[in-house]
mmCIF file of C-alpha atoms in Angstrom:
data_model
loop_
_atom_site.group_PDB
_atom_site.id
_atom_site.type_symbol
_atom_site.label_atom_id
_atom_site.label_comp_id
_atom_site.label_asym_id
_atom_site.label_seq_id
_atom_site.Cartn_x
_atom_site.Cartn_y
_atom_site.Cartn_z
ATOM 1 C CA UNK A 1 118.995 101.051 93.322
ATOM 2 C CA UNK A 2 116.901 101.776 96.425
ATOM 3 C CA UNK A 3 116.341 105.353 95.259
ATOM 4 C CA UNK A 4 114.515 104.215 92.113
ATOM 5 C CA UNK A 5 111.226 102.334 91.860
ATOM 6 C CA UNK A 6 110.142 101.059 88.431
ATOM 7 C CA UNK A 7 106.509 100.080 87.930
ATOM 8 C CA UNK A 8 104.424 98.899 84.998
ATOM 9 C CA UNK A 9 101.303 101.059 84.718
ATOM 10 C CA UNK A 10 98.373 99.960 82.560
ATOM 11 C CA UNK A 11 96.181 103.028 82.991
ATOM 12 C CA UNK A 12 96.254 106.713 83.940
ATOM 13 C CA UNK A 13 98.546 107.318 86.908
ATOM 14 C CA UNK A 14 97.428 110.845 87.802
ATOM 15 C CA UNK A 15 94.983 109.673 90.492
ATOM 16 C CA UNK A 16 97.725 107.700 92.211
ATOM 17 C CA UNK A 17 100.778 109.932 92.001
ATOM 18 C CA UNK A 18 99.193 112.827 93.902
ATOM 19 C CA UNK A 19 99.073 110.558 96.978
ATOM 20 C CA UNK A 20 102.852 110.109 97.137
ATOM 21 C CA UNK A 21 104.753 111.465 100.120
ATOM 22 C CA UNK A 22 108.267 110.015 100.057
ATOM 23 C CA UNK A 23 108.957 110.355 96.329
ATOM 24 C CA UNK A 24 110.367 113.445 94.640
ATOM 25 C CA UNK A 25 109.356 113.015 91.022
ATOM 26 C CA UNK A 26 107.350 110.609 88.848
ATOM 27 C CA UNK A 27 108.522 110.014 85.282
ATOM 28 C CA UNK A 28 107.433 108.050 82.259
ATOM 29 C CA UNK A 29 110.423 105.920 81.282
ATOM 30 C CA UNK A 30 111.323 106.606 77.650
ATOM 31 C CA UNK A 31 114.745 104.958 77.365
ATOM 32 C CA UNK A 32 117.066 102.777 79.422
ATOM 33 C CA UNK A 33 120.298 100.852 79.084
ATOM 34 C CA UNK A 34 123.828 102.115 78.603
ATOM 35 C CA UNK A 35 124.566 105.775 77.877
ATOM 36 C CA UNK A 36 124.918 105.153 74.148
ATOM 37 C CA UNK A 37 121.322 103.873 74.092
ATOM 38 C CA UNK A 38 120.131 107.008 75.865
ATOM 39 C CA UNK A 39 122.011 109.263 73.457
ATOM 40 C CA UNK A 40 120.630 107.353 70.487
ATOM 41 C CA UNK A 41 117.097 108.069 71.705
ATOM 42 C CA UNK A 42 117.935 111.743 72.235
ATOM 43 C CA UNK A 43 119.433 112.159 68.766
ATOM 44 C CA UNK A 44 116.403 110.518 67.128
ATOM 45 C CA UNK A 45 113.806 112.498 69.096
ATOM 46 C CA UNK A 46 112.368 115.561 67.372
ATOM 47 C CA UNK A 47 111.227 118.452 69.594
ATOM 48 C CA UNK A 48 110.079 120.449 66.556
ATOM 49 C CA UNK A 49 111.570 123.534 68.156
ATOM 50 C CA UNK A 50 109.854 123.108 71.532
ATOM 51 C CA UNK A 51 111.657 123.933 74.755
ATOM 52 C CA UNK A 52 113.159 121.273 77.001
ATOM 53 C CA UNK A 53 115.204 120.721 80.131
ATOM 54 C CA UNK A 54 117.212 117.685 81.154
ATOM 55 C CA UNK A 55 118.625 117.050 84.615
ATOM 56 C CA UNK A 56 120.898 114.166 85.590
ATOM 57 C CA UNK A 57 121.255 112.582 89.015
ATOM 58 C CA UNK A 58 123.689 109.937 90.159
ATOM 59 C CA UNK A 59 122.200 106.961 92.003
ATOM 60 C CA UNK A 60 125.134 104.990 93.300
ATOM 61 C CA UNK A 61 127.639 104.698 90.456
ATOM 62 C CA UNK A 62 130.896 106.589 90.054
ATOM 63 C CA UNK A 63 129.729 108.600 87.029
ATOM 64 C CA UNK A 64 129.943 112.366 86.513
ATOM 65 C CA UNK A 65 126.242 113.272 86.281
ATOM 66 C CA UNK A 66 126.915 116.830 85.122
ATOM 67 C CA UNK A 67 129.088 115.619 82.241
ATOM 68 C CA UNK A 68 126.498 113.208 80.856
ATOM 69 C CA UNK A 69 123.805 115.849 81.396
ATOM 70 C CA UNK A 70 125.709 118.212 79.118
ATOM 71 C CA UNK A 71 126.147 115.600 76.395
ATOM 72 C CA UNK A 72 122.490 114.629 76.486
ATOM 73 C CA UNK A 73 121.437 118.275 76.417
ATOM 74 C CA UNK A 74 123.532 118.785 73.292
ATOM 75 C CA UNK A 75 121.833 115.816 71.618
ATOM 76 C CA UNK A 76 118.356 117.101 72.496
ATOM 77 C CA UNK A 77 119.423 120.582 71.403
ATOM 78 C CA UNK A 78 119.639 119.462 67.784
ATOM 79 C CA UNK A 79 115.847 119.909 67.467
ATOM 80 C CA UNK A 80 114.860 121.682 70.703
ATOM 81 C CA UNK A 81 115.583 124.839 72.665
ATOM 82 C CA UNK A 82 116.934 124.733 76.222
ATOM 83 C CA UNK A 83 114.715 126.397 78.839
ATOM 84 C CA UNK A 84 115.763 125.822 82.451
ATOM 85 C CA UNK A 85 112.819 127.708 83.972
ATOM 86 C CA UNK A 86 109.573 126.692 82.223
ATOM 87 C CA UNK A 87 110.283 124.035 79.606
ATOM 88 C CA UNK A 88 107.459 122.440 77.673
ATOM 89 C CA UNK A 89 109.146 119.048 78.159
ATOM 90 C CA UNK A 90 111.170 118.130 81.235
ATOM 91 C CA UNK A 91 113.428 115.078 81.484
ATOM 92 C CA UNK A 92 115.330 113.308 84.256
ATOM 93 C CA UNK A 93 118.341 111.096 83.627
ATOM 94 C CA UNK A 94 119.192 108.668 86.429
ATOM 95 C CA UNK A 95 122.850 107.762 86.249
ATOM 96 C CA UNK A 96 124.013 104.447 87.697
ATOM 97 C CA UNK A 97 125.182 101.038 86.548
ATOM 98 C CA UNK A 98 122.228 101.367 84.179
ATOM 99 C CA UNK A 99 120.873 104.631 82.786
ATOM 100 C CA UNK A 100 117.196 105.609 82.883
ATOM 101 C CA UNK A 101 115.704 108.536 80.996
ATOM 102 C CA UNK A 102 112.228 109.668 81.963
ATOM 103 C CA UNK A 103 109.797 112.412 81.005
ATOM 104 C CA UNK A 104 108.599 114.183 84.130
ATOM 105 C CA UNK A 105 104.892 113.621 84.737
ATOM 106 C CA UNK A 106 104.489 114.807 88.311
ATOM 107 C CA UNK A 107 106.559 116.485 91.016
ATOM 108 C CA UNK A 108 105.700 115.917 94.652
ATOM 109 C CA UNK A 109 105.123 119.257 96.356
ATOM 110 C CA UNK A 110 107.629 118.875 99.188
ATOM 111 C CA UNK A 111 107.161 122.507 100.224
ATOM 112 C CA UNK A 112 103.471 121.861 100.875
ATOM 113 C CA UNK A 113 104.315 118.843 103.002
ATOM 114 C CA UNK A 114 106.713 120.969 105.053
ATOM 115 C CA UNK A 115 104.042 123.668 105.408
ATOM 116 C CA UNK A 116 101.653 121.194 107.061
ATOM 117 C CA UNK A 117 104.148 120.078 109.719
ATOM 118 C CA UNK A 118 102.718 120.038 113.213
ATOM 119 C CA UNK A 119 104.490 123.269 114.231
ATOM 120 C CA UNK A 120 102.567 125.181 111.554
ATOM 121 C CA UNK A 121 99.079 124.123 112.693
ATOM 122 C CA UNK A 122 96.742 126.114 114.942
ATOM 123 C CA UNK A 123 96.831 123.271 117.494
ATOM 124 C CA UNK A 124 100.050 121.315 117.851
ATOM 125 C CA UNK A 125 102.184 119.126 120.072
ATOM 126 C CA UNK A 126 105.679 117.840 119.182
ATOM 127 C CA UNK A 127 104.552 114.205 118.857
ATOM 128 C CA UNK A 128 103.056 114.056 115.381
ATOM 129 C CA UNK A 129 104.404 112.290 112.301
ATOM 130 C CA UNK A 130 105.971 114.436 109.609
ATOM 131 C CA UNK A 131 103.394 114.846 106.796
ATOM 132 C CA UNK A 132 105.497 112.817 104.347
ATOM 133 C CA UNK A 133 105.478 109.829 106.717
ATOM 134 C CA UNK A 134 101.799 110.344 107.528
ATOM 135 C CA UNK A 135 101.024 110.181 103.817
ATOM 136 C CA UNK A 136 103.170 107.062 103.415
ATOM 137 C CA UNK A 137 101.327 105.391 106.293
ATOM 138 C CA UNK A 138 97.975 106.213 104.693
ATOM 139 C CA UNK A 139 99.119 104.693 101.420
ATOM 140 C CA UNK A 140 100.238 101.561 103.249
ATOM 141 C CA UNK A 141 96.676 101.194 104.562
ATOM 142 C CA UNK A 142 95.494 100.572 100.964
ATOM 143 C CA UNK A 143 92.336 102.649 101.467
ATOM 144 C CA UNK A 144 90.887 103.467 98.020
ATOM 145 C CA UNK A 145 90.009 106.940 96.770
ATOM 146 C CA UNK A 146 87.056 108.385 98.743
ATOM 147 C CA UNK A 147 87.265 105.462 101.175
ATOM 148 C CA UNK A 148 86.861 105.745 104.946
ATOM 149 C CA UNK A 149 90.095 105.555 106.939
ATOM 150 C CA UNK A 150 90.167 105.417 110.735
ATOM 151 C CA UNK A 151 92.794 106.881 113.047
ATOM 152 C CA UNK A 152 91.790 105.874 116.600
ATOM 153 C CA UNK A 153 94.768 107.761 118.106
ATOM 154 C CA UNK A 154 94.268 110.929 116.071
ATOM 155 C CA UNK A 155 96.010 113.291 118.516
ATOM 156 C CA UNK A 156 96.778 116.580 116.777
ATOM 157 C CA UNK A 157 95.250 115.274 113.547
ATOM 158 C CA UNK A 158 98.216 115.009 111.209
ATOM 159 C CA UNK A 159 97.037 111.773 109.602
ATOM 160 C CA UNK A 160 93.517 113.142 109.189
ATOM 161 C CA UNK A 161 94.743 116.285 107.424
ATOM 162 C CA UNK A 162 96.848 114.235 105.021
ATOM 163 C CA UNK A 163 93.944 111.860 104.407
ATOM 164 C CA UNK A 164 91.781 114.799 103.369
ATOM 165 C CA UNK A 165 94.511 116.140 101.093
ATOM 166 C CA UNK A 166 94.685 112.895 99.091
ATOM 167 C CA UNK A 167 90.957 112.351 98.729
ATOM 168 C CA UNK A 168 90.170 109.989 101.606
ATOM 169 C CA UNK A 169 87.374 110.365 104.165
ATOM 170 C CA UNK A 170 88.950 110.302 107.637
ATOM 171 C CA UNK A 171 87.419 109.306 110.945
ATOM 172 C CA UNK A 172 89.443 110.519 113.914
ATOM 173 C CA UNK A 173 89.081 109.270 117.470
ATOM 174 C CA UNK A 174 91.068 109.934 120.620
ATOM 175 C CA UNK A 175 90.252 109.332 124.257
ATOM 176 C CA UNK A 176 91.806 112.693 125.159
ATOM 177 C CA UNK A 177 88.994 115.233 124.734
ATOM 178 C CA UNK A 178 91.543 118.060 124.657
ATOM 179 C CA UNK A 179 93.149 116.559 121.552
ATOM 180 C CA UNK A 180 89.838 116.208 119.737
ATOM 181 C CA UNK A 181 88.672 119.727 120.561
ATOM 182 C CA UNK A 182 92.065 121.210 119.722
ATOM 183 C CA UNK A 183 92.215 119.476 116.371
ATOM 184 C CA UNK A 184 88.955 121.082 115.282
ATOM 185 C CA UNK A 185 90.928 124.320 114.879
ATOM 186 C CA UNK A 186 93.310 122.635 112.428
ATOM 187 C CA UNK A 187 90.414 121.029 110.562
ATOM 188 C CA UNK A 188 88.605 124.275 109.787
ATOM 189 C CA UNK A 189 88.890 124.987 106.092
ATOM 190 C CA UNK A 190 90.694 121.717 105.352
ATOM 191 C CA UNK A 191 87.583 119.669 104.583
ATOM 192 C CA UNK A 192 85.139 117.330 106.243
ATOM 193 C CA UNK A 193 86.211 114.784 108.781
ATOM 194 C CA UNK A 194 84.352 112.857 111.478
ATOM 195 C CA UNK A 195 85.742 113.321 114.995
ATOM 196 C CA UNK A 196 84.882 111.737 118.312
ATOM 197 C CA UNK A 197 86.118 111.014 121.815
ATOM 198 C CA UNK A 198 86.580 107.268 122.255
ATOM 199 C CA UNK A 199 88.935 104.557 123.480
ATOM 200 C CA UNK A 200 90.780 102.709 120.711
ATOM 201 C CA UNK A 201 90.035 99.414 122.444
ATOM 202 C CA UNK A 202 86.294 100.097 122.501
ATOM 203 C CA UNK A 203 85.547 101.552 119.097
ATOM 204 C CA UNK A 204 82.052 103.063 118.669
ATOM 205 C CA UNK A 205 81.816 101.868 115.068
ATOM 206 C CA UNK A 206 79.976 99.062 113.325
ATOM 207 C CA UNK A 207 81.983 96.218 111.878
ATOM 208 C CA UNK A 208 83.193 96.802 108.295
ATOM 209 C CA UNK A 209 82.286 100.518 108.519
ATOM 210 C CA UNK A 210 85.781 101.608 107.415
ATOM 211 C CA UNK A 211 87.978 100.573 104.503
ATOM 212 C CA UNK A 212 91.169 100.580 106.539
ATOM 213 C CA UNK A 213 93.095 101.936 109.518
ATOM 214 C CA UNK A 214 96.172 104.168 109.656
ATOM 215 C CA UNK A 215 97.442 105.195 113.061
ATOM 216 C CA UNK A 216 100.458 106.152 115.166
ATOM 217 C CA UNK A 217 99.687 104.942 118.724
ATOM 218 C CA UNK A 218 101.426 106.256 121.847
ATOM 219 C CA UNK A 219 104.745 104.500 122.302
ATOM 220 C CA UNK A 220 106.941 106.217 124.915
ATOM 221 C CA UNK A 221 107.025 107.926 128.275
ATOM 222 C CA UNK A 222 105.965 111.248 126.730
ATOM 223 C CA UNK A 223 102.802 109.688 125.344
ATOM 224 C CA UNK A 224 99.722 109.605 127.544
ATOM 225 C CA UNK A 225 98.280 106.175 128.262
ATOM 226 C CA UNK A 226 96.530 107.216 131.501
ATOM 227 C CA UNK A 227 98.707 104.792 133.403
ATOM 228 C CA UNK A 228 97.820 101.765 131.289
ATOM 229 C CA UNK A 229 100.781 99.581 130.258
ATOM 230 C CA UNK A 230 101.551 99.902 126.557
ATOM 231 C CA UNK A 231 101.174 96.145 126.015
ATOM 232 C CA UNK A 232 97.686 96.191 127.520
ATOM 233 C CA UNK A 233 96.635 99.156 125.392
ATOM 234 C CA UNK A 234 97.952 97.537 122.212
ATOM 235 C CA UNK A 235 96.329 94.206 123.064
ATOM 236 C CA UNK A 236 92.902 95.811 123.414
ATOM 237 C CA UNK A 237 93.421 97.964 120.337
ATOM 238 C CA UNK A 238 94.367 95.183 117.947
ATOM 239 C CA UNK A 239 91.532 93.020 119.194
ATOM 240 C CA UNK A 240 89.186 95.900 118.337
ATOM 241 C CA UNK A 241 90.836 96.290 114.916
ATOM 242 C CA UNK A 242 90.176 92.630 114.129
ATOM 243 C CA UNK A 243 86.505 93.029 115.018
ATOM 244 C CA UNK A 244 86.104 96.253 113.016
ATOM 245 C CA UNK A 245 87.961 95.586 109.765
ATOM 246 C CA UNK A 246 86.229 93.695 106.962
ATOM 247 C CA UNK A 247 88.067 90.618 105.634
ATOM 248 C CA UNK A 248 90.969 91.654 103.430
ATOM 249 C CA UNK A 249 91.166 95.193 104.831
ATOM 250 C CA UNK A 250 94.450 96.579 106.155
ATOM 251 C CA UNK A 251 95.750 98.376 109.219
ATOM 252 C CA UNK A 252 98.927 100.450 108.829
ATOM 253 C CA UNK A 253 100.373 101.082 112.277
ATOM 254 C CA UNK A 254 103.593 102.604 113.616
ATOM 255 C CA UNK A 255 104.959 100.354 116.366
ATOM 256 C CA UNK A 256 107.913 100.853 118.742
ATOM 257 C CA UNK A 257 109.574 97.441 118.797
ATOM 258 C CA UNK A 258 109.506 93.790 117.759
ATOM 259 C CA UNK A 259 107.610 92.772 120.882
ATOM 260 C CA UNK A 260 104.664 94.989 119.952
ATOM 261 C CA UNK A 261 104.807 93.741 116.361
ATOM 262 C CA UNK A 262 104.540 90.165 117.651
ATOM 263 C CA UNK A 263 101.647 91.157 119.905
ATOM 264 C CA UNK A 264 99.781 92.734 116.999
ATOM 265 C CA UNK A 265 100.458 89.664 114.864
ATOM 266 C CA UNK A 266 98.440 87.560 117.298
ATOM 267 C CA UNK A 267 95.305 89.344 116.058
ATOM 268 C CA UNK A 268 96.044 90.335 112.454
ATOM 269 C CA UNK A 269 98.337 88.908 109.798
ATOM 270 C CA UNK A 270 101.508 90.948 109.316
ATOM 271 C CA UNK A 271 102.433 91.475 105.666
ATOM 272 C CA UNK A 272 104.980 94.329 105.821
ATOM 273 C CA UNK A 273 107.312 96.014 108.301
ATOM 274 C CA UNK A 274 109.685 98.898 107.536
ATOM 275 C CA UNK A 275 112.096 100.242 110.165
ATOM 276 C CA UNK A 276 112.814 103.970 110.399
ATOM 277 C CA UNK A 277 115.617 105.122 112.701
ATOM 278 C CA UNK A 278 114.601 108.433 114.282
ATOM 279 C CA UNK A 279 117.730 108.791 116.407
ATOM 280 C CA UNK A 280 120.248 106.554 118.149
ATOM 281 C CA UNK A 281 117.836 105.170 120.725
ATOM 282 C CA UNK A 282 114.577 105.229 118.756
ATOM 283 C CA UNK A 283 113.549 103.045 115.834
ATOM 284 C CA UNK A 284 109.948 103.159 114.636
ATOM 285 C CA UNK A 285 108.398 100.331 112.652
ATOM 286 C CA UNK A 286 105.847 101.114 109.932
ATOM 287 C CA UNK A 287 103.835 97.890 109.856
ATOM 288 C CA UNK A 288 100.979 96.647 107.709
ATOM 289 C CA UNK A 289 98.513 94.026 108.884
ATOM 290 C CA UNK A 290 95.584 92.444 107.069
ATOM 291 C CA UNK A 291 92.423 91.004 108.565
ATOM 292 C CA UNK A 292 92.568 87.566 107.009
#
């Protein structure tokens, strides 16, 4: 199901899961299969009197999640004590054509992501990505922990703030001096970030000085391009990206349409594109390119 992503992890996942923006919860899978297999695991597991909680969620199948939740809770209750507020062990049961039982390892703090929305910053304009999408874009850039990530259209600084929050070192540029100066107010207390006034098509950086790029360029009539056609701006920008990025490094960019994706692909190799419908007349494309 599209709501569930299963991954094999060979090492500690704590350093990775705190970067997530679009997920709700990360679990260690402890049992899967039909419901009888799940119940067999629950009956055999010994809590030794510890507290537990189990929540069920349907993911596409016509199954009563609350009913199976109650049965599983009764099985766990043979050796454990239910605590819905602060359990020592927390479980999620995903109910579909196949059942998955997982022990909760990490919950994404959605409230914190809402609290960093552009409207809640000292300097804001209604053109910034929601923090959860900003974080997703940063992850698509593949920049490693403590790596340098560039946003050459930093605007109100949403991507930079999220980069700081997940342990990256952001470099923010914008050719609008007002944006750069205004963002300094949002940056205070959030951490260190390098800021500058510069044109994205003429980057004042040495080649291979960043580990990747994540950016949301201007795309519509409300966005300021100083009269330059969007195609011209994107052409110059992606040429500069190709010159800046080391071989194998990625640029994660939000683009407005297929024509701009094709234009970008003339300079960098496209490896991913994910469409997000904002409203009836606006679809945004979260694209990933690699400097091959």
